[in-house]
CSV table of C-alpha atoms and ligand atoms in Angstrom, one decimal:
chain,number,residue,atom,x,y,z
A,1,MET,CA,0.8,167.6,239.6
A,2,GLU,CA,2.1,170.6,237.6
A,3,ILE,CA,0.9,170.8,233.8
A,4,LYS,CA,2.9,173.8,231.8
A,5,ASP,CA,2.0,174.8,228.8
A,6,ASN,CA,4.3,175.9,226.4
A,7,ILE,CA,7.8,174.5,226.8
A,8,SER,CA,10.7,174.4,224.5
A,9,LEU,CA,11.9,170.8,224.4
A,10,LYS,CA,15.5,171.7,223.9
A,11,PRO,CA,17.0,171.0,227.1
A,12,TYR,CA,14.9,167.3,227.1
A,13,ASN,CA,16.5,166.2,223.9
A,14,THR,CA,20.9,165.0,223.0
A,15,PHE,CA,19.8,166.0,220.2
A,16,GLY,CA,19.1,170.1,221.5
A,17,ILE,CA,16.0,170.7,218.6
A,18,ASP,CA,13.7,174.0,219.9
A,19,VAL,CA,10.3,172.4,219.3
A,20,ILE,CA,7.1,173.7,222.3
A,21,ALA,CA,5.2,171.0,223.9
A,22,LYS,CA,2.1,172.6,223.9
A,23,HIS,CA,1.6,170.7,227.5
A,24,PHE,CA,4.5,169.5,229.8
A,25,VAL,CA,4.4,167.1,232.7
A,26,GLU,CA,6.8,166.1,234.7
A,27,VAL,CA,6.3,162.0,236.3
A,28,THR,CA,7.8,161.4,239.7
A,29,GLY,CA,5.4,158.5,240.7
A,30,LEU,CA,3.7,155.9,239.0
A,31,ALA,CA,0.1,156.6,240.6
A,32,GLN,CA,0.1,160.2,239.3
A,33,LEU,CA,1.5,158.4,235.6
A,34,GLN,CA,-1.9,156.0,235.6
A,35,ARG,CA,-3.4,159.4,237.0
A,36,LEU,CA,-2.1,160.9,234.1
A,37,LEU,CA,-2.9,158.3,231.0
A,38,GLN,CA,-6.7,158.4,232.2
A,39,LEU,CA,-6.5,162.2,232.0
A,40,SER,CA,-9.3,162.5,229.2
A,41,ALA,CA,-8.7,166.4,229.1
A,42,TYR,CA,-5.7,165.2,226.9
A,43,PRO,CA,-6.2,162.4,225.0
A,44,ASP,CA,-2.8,162.3,223.2
A,45,LYS,CA,0.6,161.5,225.3
A,46,PHE,CA,4.1,162.0,224.1
A,47,ILE,CA,6.0,160.2,226.6
A,48,ILE,CA,10.3,161.9,226.3
A,49,SER,CA,12.3,160.2,228.8
A,50,GLY,CA,16.5,160.9,228.2
A,51,GLY,CA,15.5,162.0,224.9
A,52,SER,CA,18.9,160.7,222.9
A,53,ASN,CA,17.2,158.8,220.4
A,54,MET,CA,14.9,161.2,219.5
A,55,LEU,CA,14.6,163.5,216.0
A,56,LEU,CA,11.9,166.1,216.8
A,57,THR,CA,10.9,168.1,213.8
A,58,LYS,CA,7.9,169.4,214.7
A,59,ASP,CA,6.2,171.0,218.3
A,60,ILE,CA,3.8,168.5,219.7
A,61,GLU,CA,0.3,169.1,220.4
A,62,ALA,CA,0.0,166.1,222.8
A,63,LEU,CA,0.2,165.8,226.4
A,64,VAL,CA,4.4,165.5,227.0
A,65,MET,CA,5.1,163.6,229.5
A,66,HIS,CA,9.0,163.2,231.2
A,67,ILE,CA,10.1,159.9,232.6
A,68,ASN,CA,11.6,161.1,235.6
A,69,LEU,CA,10.5,158.2,238.1
A,70,LYS,CA,13.8,157.2,240.2
A,71,GLY,CA,15.2,154.4,242.4
A,72,ILE,CA,17.7,151.8,242.2
A,73,ARG,CA,17.4,149.2,244.1
A,74,ILE,CA,18.9,145.6,244.9
A,75,VAL,CA,15.9,142.4,244.4
A,76,GLU,CA,18.3,139.3,245.0
A,77,GLU,CA,21.7,138.5,245.4
A,78,ASP,CA,24.0,135.4,246.2
A,79,GLN,CA,27.9,135.3,245.6
A,80,GLU,CA,28.5,135.5,243.0
A,81,THR,CA,25.3,137.2,241.5
A,82,VAL,CA,23.7,140.5,242.2
A,83,THR,CA,20.0,141.6,240.0
A,84,ILE,CA,18.8,145.2,240.9
A,85,LYS,CA,15.2,147.0,239.8
A,86,ILE,CA,16.5,150.5,238.4
A,87,MET,CA,13.6,153.3,237.9
A,88,ALA,CA,13.0,154.5,234.5
A,89,GLY,CA,14.7,157.8,235.0
A,90,GLU,CA,18.0,156.8,236.0
A,91,ASN,CA,20.4,158.3,233.8
A,92,TRP,CA,22.3,155.4,232.0
A,93,HIS,CA,26.0,156.3,232.7
A,94,ASP,CA,25.6,157.1,236.3
A,95,LEU,CA,23.9,154.0,236.8
A,96,VAL,CA,27.4,152.5,235.0
A,97,LEU,CA,29.2,154.5,237.3
A,98,TRP,CA,26.9,153.2,240.1
A,99,THR,CA,27.4,149.4,239.6
A,100,LEU,CA,31.4,150.4,238.8
A,101,ASP,CA,31.2,151.4,242.6
A,102,HIS,CA,29.2,148.4,243.9
A,103,ASP,CA,32.2,146.3,241.8
A,104,TYR,CA,29.1,144.8,239.8
A,105,GLY,CA,30.5,143.6,236.8
A,106,GLY,CA,28.7,143.8,233.7
A,107,LEU,CA,27.8,147.3,232.2
A,108,GLU,CA,31.2,148.7,232.1
A,109,ASN,CA,31.2,148.2,228.2
A,110,LEU,CA,27.9,150.1,228.1
A,111,SER,CA,29.9,153.3,229.5
A,112,LEU,CA,29.2,156.8,228.4
A,113,ILE,CA,25.8,155.8,226.0
A,114,PRO,CA,23.4,158.9,226.3
A,115,GLY,CA,19.9,158.6,228.0
A,116,ASN,CA,18.0,156.8,230.5
A,117,THR,CA,17.5,153.6,231.8
A,118,GLY,CA,14.0,152.9,230.7
A,119,THR,CA,14.7,153.3,227.6
A,120,ALA,CA,17.6,151.0,227.0
A,121,PRO,CA,15.8,147.9,226.5
A,122,ILE,CA,13.2,149.7,223.4
A,123,GLN,CA,16.8,149.4,220.8
A,124,ASN,CA,18.4,147.1,222.8
A,125,ILE,CA,21.8,149.3,223.4
A,126,GLY,CA,25.3,148.0,222.7
A,127,ALA,CA,28.5,149.0,222.3
A,128,TYR,CA,32.1,147.0,222.4
A,129,GLY,CA,31.0,143.7,222.0
A,130,VAL,CA,28.1,143.9,224.9
A,131,GLU,CA,25.2,144.4,224.2
A,132,LEU,CA,21.7,145.3,227.1
A,133,LYS,CA,20.3,141.5,226.5
A,134,ASP,CA,23.6,140.2,227.4
A,135,VAL,CA,22.6,141.1,231.6
A,136,PHE,CA,18.6,141.8,231.0
A,137,VAL,CA,16.5,140.0,233.4
A,138,GLY,CA,13.5,141.7,233.1
A,139,CYS,CA,11.4,144.5,232.7
A,140,GLU,CA,7.9,145.9,234.0
A,141,ALA,CA,5.8,148.8,231.3
A,142,MET,CA,2.1,150.2,231.9
A,143,ASN,CA,0.0,149.6,229.6
A,144,VAL,CA,-1.4,152.9,227.9
A,145,GLN,CA,-4.4,151.8,227.4
A,146,ASN,CA,-5.7,149.6,230.8
A,147,GLN,CA,-3.2,151.6,233.1
A,148,GLU,CA,-1.7,148.4,234.5
A,149,LEU,CA,1.5,147.2,235.3
A,150,GLN,CA,2.6,144.1,233.4
A,151,ALA,CA,6.2,142.4,232.9
A,152,PHE,CA,8.3,141.9,230.6
A,153,SER,CA,10.8,138.9,230.2
A,154,LYS,CA,14.1,138.8,228.3
A,155,GLU,CA,12.4,136.9,225.7
A,156,ASP,CA,9.1,138.5,225.4
A,157,CYS,CA,11.4,141.9,224.9
A,158,GLN,CA,12.3,140.1,221.4
A,159,PHE,CA,15.6,141.6,221.2
A,160,GLY,CA,18.1,142.1,218.0
A,161,TYR,CA,20.5,144.0,216.8
A,162,ARG,CA,19.1,147.6,218.3
A,163,ASP,CA,15.8,146.4,217.9
A,164,SER,CA,13.1,145.1,220.4
A,165,ILE,CA,9.0,144.4,220.3
A,166,PHE,CA,8.6,148.5,222.0
A,167,LYS,CA,9.9,149.3,218.3
A,168,ASN,CA,8.0,146.5,216.7
A,169,LYS,CA,4.7,145.0,217.9
A,170,ALA,CA,4.7,147.1,221.2
A,171,LYS,CA,5.2,150.7,219.7
A,172,GLY,CA,3.7,153.5,221.5
A,173,LYS,CA,1.6,150.8,223.9
A,174,TYR,CA,4.0,150.9,226.9
A,175,ILE,CA,5.2,152.3,228.8
A,176,ILE,CA,8.8,151.4,230.7
A,177,THR,CA,8.9,151.9,234.5
A,178,SER,CA,11.6,149.7,235.4
A,179,VAL,CA,14.6,147.4,234.6
A,180,MET,CA,15.5,144.7,236.1
A,181,LEU,CA,19.3,143.9,235.2
A,182,LYS,CA,21.8,141.1,236.6
A,183,LEU,CA,25.0,141.7,237.2
A,184,THR,CA,28.7,139.6,238.8
A,185,LYS,CA,29.7,139.7,242.4
A,186,ALA,CA,32.5,138.4,241.4
A,187,ASN,CA,35.0,136.0,238.6
A,188,HIS,CA,33.6,139.1,236.5
A,189,LYS,CA,33.6,137.9,232.9
A,190,LEU,CA,35.6,140.7,230.7
A,191,HIS,CA,34.9,142.0,227.3
A,192,THR,CA,38.1,143.5,226.3
A,193,PHE,CA,38.3,141.2,222.7
A,194,TYR,CA,36.9,144.3,220.7
A,195,GLY,CA,40.6,145.6,218.5
A,196,ALA,CA,40.0,149.5,220.0
A,197,ILE,CA,39.7,148.5,224.0
A,198,GLU,CA,42.6,146.6,224.0
A,199,ASP,CA,45.0,149.2,222.2
A,200,GLU,CA,43.4,151.9,224.5
A,201,LEU,CA,43.8,149.6,227.4
A,202,LYS,CA,47.3,148.6,226.5
A,203,GLN,CA,48.5,152.9,226.3
A,204,MET,CA,46.5,152.6,229.8
A,205,ASN,CA,49.2,150.5,230.8
A,206,VAL,CA,46.6,148.3,232.2
A,207,VAL,CA,48.2,144.5,231.7
A,208,THR,CA,45.4,142.4,234.0
A,209,PRO,CA,42.0,145.4,233.8
A,210,THR,CA,39.2,145.6,236.4
A,211,ILE,CA,35.8,146.7,235.4
A,212,ARG,CA,36.6,149.7,236.3
A,213,ASP,CA,39.5,149.6,233.5
A,214,ILE,CA,37.2,148.7,230.8
A,215,SER,CA,34.7,151.5,231.6
A,216,ASN,CA,37.4,154.0,231.3
A,217,ALA,CA,39.1,152.7,228.0
A,218,VAL,CA,35.3,152.6,227.1
A,219,VAL,CA,34.7,156.4,227.9
A,220,SER,CA,38.4,157.4,226.2
A,221,ILE,CA,37.6,156.1,223.3
A,222,ARG,CA,34.1,157.0,223.3
A,223,SER,CA,34.9,160.7,223.8
A,224,LYS,CA,37.6,160.9,221.3
A,225,LYS,CA,35.4,159.3,218.7
A,226,LEU,CA,31.7,160.8,219.6
A,227,PRO,CA,30.9,164.1,220.3
A,228,ASP,CA,29.7,164.9,223.4
A,229,PRO,CA,25.6,166.0,223.4
A,230,LYS,CA,26.4,168.7,226.2
A,231,GLU,CA,28.7,169.9,224.2
A,232,ILE,CA,27.6,169.5,220.3
A,233,GLY,CA,23.2,168.5,219.8
A,234,ASN,CA,23.8,164.4,218.5
A,235,SER,CA,21.6,161.0,219.3
A,236,GLY,CA,25.0,159.0,218.4
A,237,SER,CA,24.8,157.0,215.7
A,238,PHE,CA,22.1,157.9,213.5
A,239,PHE,CA,21.9,154.9,211.4
A,240,LYS,CA,22.3,151.4,211.7
A,241,ASN,CA,24.5,149.5,210.4
A,242,PRO,CA,23.1,148.0,207.4
A,243,VAL,CA,23.2,143.6,207.6
A,244,VAL,CA,23.6,142.3,204.4
A,245,SER,CA,24.3,138.4,202.6
A,246,LYS,CA,27.4,136.9,202.1
A,247,LYS,CA,27.1,137.9,197.7
A,248,THR,CA,26.1,141.3,198.1
A,249,PHE,CA,29.1,142.0,200.7
A,250,GLU,CA,31.7,139.4,198.3
A,251,LYS,CA,30.0,142.5,195.4
A,252,LEU,CA,30.7,145.5,197.5
A,253,GLN,CA,34.2,143.7,198.7
A,254,LYS,CA,35.2,142.9,194.6
A,255,LYS,CA,34.9,146.6,193.7
A,256,HIS,CA,36.0,148.5,197.1
A,257,PRO,CA,38.8,146.0,198.2
A,258,ASN,CA,39.2,147.9,202.0
A,259,VAL,CA,35.8,147.9,202.9
A,260,PRO,CA,35.7,147.2,207.1
A,261,PHE,CA,33.0,144.2,207.9
A,262,TYR,CA,31.6,142.2,210.9
A,263,LYS,CA,31.4,138.9,209.4
A,264,MET,CA,27.8,137.8,211.7
A,265,ASP,CA,27.6,134.1,210.4
A,266,ASP,CA,28.6,132.1,207.3
A,267,ASP,CA,25.7,134.0,205.1
A,268,THR,CA,25.8,138.4,207.4
A,269,TYR,CA,27.6,140.6,207.1
A,270,LYS,CA,27.5,143.3,208.9
A,271,ILE,CA,29.0,146.9,207.3
A,272,PRO,CA,29.9,149.9,209.3
A,273,THR,CA,28.3,152.9,208.1
A,274,GLY,CA,30.5,155.9,209.3
A,275,TRP,CA,32.5,153.9,206.2
A,276,LEU,CA,29.8,154.0,203.6
A,277,ILE,CA,29.0,158.2,204.5
A,278,GLU,CA,32.9,158.6,204.3
A,279,GLN,CA,33.4,157.8,200.9
A,280,CYS,CA,31.0,159.8,199.8
A,281,GLY,CA,32.1,162.3,201.1
A,282,PHE,CA,30.0,163.7,203.9
A,283,LYS,CA,32.5,163.2,206.7
A,284,GLY,CA,32.7,166.7,208.5
A,285,LYS,CA,30.9,168.3,206.0
A,286,ARG,CA,28.3,171.0,207.8
A,287,PHE,CA,25.2,172.3,206.2
A,288,GLY,CA,23.8,175.6,208.5
A,289,ASP,CA,23.9,174.0,211.9
A,290,ALA,CA,23.3,170.3,210.8
A,291,GLY,CA,26.5,168.1,209.7
A,292,VAL,CA,28.3,164.8,210.1
A,293,HIS,CA,30.6,164.7,212.4
A,294,GLU,CA,34.0,165.0,211.4
A,295,LYS,CA,35.8,161.8,213.8
A,296,GLN,CA,32.3,159.6,213.6
A,297,ALA,CA,30.5,160.0,210.3
A,298,LEU,CA,27.6,158.1,211.3
A,299,VAL,CA,27.2,160.0,213.8
A,300,LEU,CA,24.4,163.9,212.1
A,301,VAL,CA,25.2,166.4,214.8
A,302,ASN,CA,23.6,170.2,214.8
A,303,TYR,CA,26.3,172.8,216.0
A,304,GLY,CA,23.5,174.8,217.6
A,305,ASN,CA,19.8,176.2,215.8
A,306,ALA,CA,19.4,173.7,214.0
A,307,ARG,CA,15.7,172.3,213.1
A,308,GLY,CA,14.9,169.2,212.9
A,309,VAL,CA,14.3,169.0,209.6
A,310,GLU,CA,16.9,169.9,208.3
A,311,ILE,CA,18.6,167.3,210.7
A,312,LEU,CA,16.1,165.4,208.7
A,313,GLU,CA,17.1,166.3,205.3
A,314,LEU,CA,20.3,165.6,205.5
A,315,ALA,CA,20.1,162.1,206.6
A,316,GLU,CA,18.2,161.5,203.5
A,317,LYS,CA,20.5,163.6,201.4
A,318,VAL,CA,22.7,160.7,203.0
A,319,GLN,CA,20.7,157.7,202.2
A,320,LYS,CA,20.1,158.7,198.8
A,321,THR,CA,23.6,159.1,198.0
A,322,VAL,CA,24.7,155.8,199.7
A,323,ALA,CA,22.2,154.5,197.9
A,324,THR,CA,22.9,155.5,194.3
A,325,LYS,CA,26.6,154.9,195.2
A,326,PHE,CA,26.7,151.1,197.3
A,327,GLY,CA,22.9,150.0,197.0
A,328,ILE,CA,22.8,149.7,200.3
A,329,ARG,CA,19.6,151.5,202.1
A,330,LEU,CA,20.7,153.0,205.4
A,331,PHE,CA,17.7,152.9,208.1
A,332,PRO,CA,17.9,155.7,211.0
A,333,GLU,CA,18.2,154.1,214.3
A,334,VAL,CA,17.1,157.4,215.7
A,335,ASN,CA,13.2,157.4,216.1
A,336,ILE,CA,12.2,160.5,214.0
A,337,ILE,CA,9.1,161.9,214.7
A,338,LYS,CA,7.0,163.9,212.0
B,401,EPU,N1,34.7,153.3,210.3
B,401,EPU,C1,34.7,154.3,208.8
B,401,EPU,N2,34.5,155.8,209.1
B,401,EPU,C2,34.3,156.3,210.1
B,401,EPU,C3,33.6,156.0,211.1
B,401,EPU,C4,33.3,154.4,211.2
B,401,EPU,O1,35.2,154.2,207.9
B,401,EPU,O2,33.9,158.0,210.3
B,401,EPU,C5,34.7,152.6,209.8
B,401,EPU,C6,36.0,152.5,210.5
B,401,EPU,O3,36.5,151.0,209.6
B,401,EPU,C7,35.4,152.0,211.8
B,401,EPU,C8,34.3,151.0,211.8
B,401,EPU,O4,33.8,151.5,210.8
B,401,EPU,O5,36.3,150.2,212.4
B,401,EPU,C9,34.3,150.9,212.9
B,401,EPU,O6,33.4,152.0,213.5
B,401,EPU,P1,33.5,151.9,214.9
B,401,EPU,O7,34.1,151.2,215.8
B,401,EPU,O8,33.2,153.5,215.8
B,401,EPU,O9,32.3,151.5,215.1
B,401,EPU,P2,30.9,151.6,214.4
B,401,EPU,O10,30.0,150.3,213.6
B,401,EPU,O11,30.6,153.0,213.4
B,401,EPU,C10,28.7,150.9,216.4
B,401,EPU,C11,27.5,151.4,217.1
B,401,EPU,C12,28.3,152.6,217.5
B,401,EPU,C13,28.9,151.8,219.0
B,401,EPU,C14,29.6,151.7,218.5
B,401,EPU,C15,31.3,149.9,219.2
B,401,EPU,C16,25.3,150.9,215.9
B,401,EPU,C17,25.1,151.6,214.6
B,401,EPU,N3,26.6,151.9,216.2
B,401,EPU,O12,29.5,151.6,215.7
B,401,EPU,O13,27.0,152.3,219.0
B,401,EPU,O14,29.2,152.3,220.0
B,401,EPU,O15,29.4,150.2,217.0
B,401,EPU,O16,30.6,149.2,220.0
B,401,EPU,O17,25.8,149.9,215.4
B,401,EPU,C18,24.7,154.0,219.0
B,401,EPU,O18,24.2,153.1,218.5
B,401,EPU,O19,24.6,155.6,219.1
B,401,EPU,C19,26.5,154.1,218.8
B,401,EPU,C20,27.2,155.3,219.2
């Protein structure tokens, strides 16, 4: 196992931030992961996987471990369903394409989400009416302290909106090594109710969609709205959509009758952050190489050589302006490494 010194992390984070890892190692096996965690020469470790949900703002002194565990296998199946175990380093969208090739249903709405499978549970990735938790059975994670592999059930993970135990109580204590998902082999449950998907399928002249059609529709919608990290550095939604009470929502609606919203239950409403940011005039604005995406205002972008702190300054400016104009506090979805 080769530990390299002074490696640029630019290719390892989708924001494309150029910081240096003082020490860097590729992790390709579980026994190797155990040994690395025991290394006393490098007491501090920093885990990076797909690097799609982090903003790096400084060089990393700790040993950077790039989780590159590979493999997909079927662990159980019957006539209707299949349970698959996916190693953490498998690219998420490649996994989605693999499930479509096998006609396994459940992941089609989650097409084209950047990142790797092992990090999907951390923020319970979601898009177009589906969240990871809808197909999730469990995951295995290595305890950083004692290097034991521990099984987490769906309940153990305490999933919420872009949230799980791995962002809270278990933060920094485990490395997810594999994920188990239960998918359909027949009678796929299609989720086409999300407005944009219906419209896209109509434009594609699809009347009875297959899971592949839905995936194609999602890929098309996302490609139109969201920047491709290979071309413009970004981490998807930078902020969560704020969840507010009915009272707060009604006050906001009185002042801004055209405010879009998702009603979650009788007393909770989600407001699209993209709208709040656009109303503050930030959409498409550029400050040096840091910017607010021109087609989706909740995505912050790196046009090339932005430093992490420049993106962070922009995020703070956006947060302050939204708080002043609307009295709503925005919380980052992205993990900020300070
Ligand atoms: N909007 C604007 N201006 C903008 C962007 C959005 O006014 O610049 C308003 C529009 O009214 C639009 C509404 O916001 O109809 C919703 O926009 P969109 O459908 O793009 O969804 P979102 O709420 O902005 C969430 C997720 C996305 C996910 C989409 C689709 C969060 C933080 N983001 O965005 O997730 O793809 O729904 O399901 O929940 C991600 O997490 O990285 C991500 C991209």
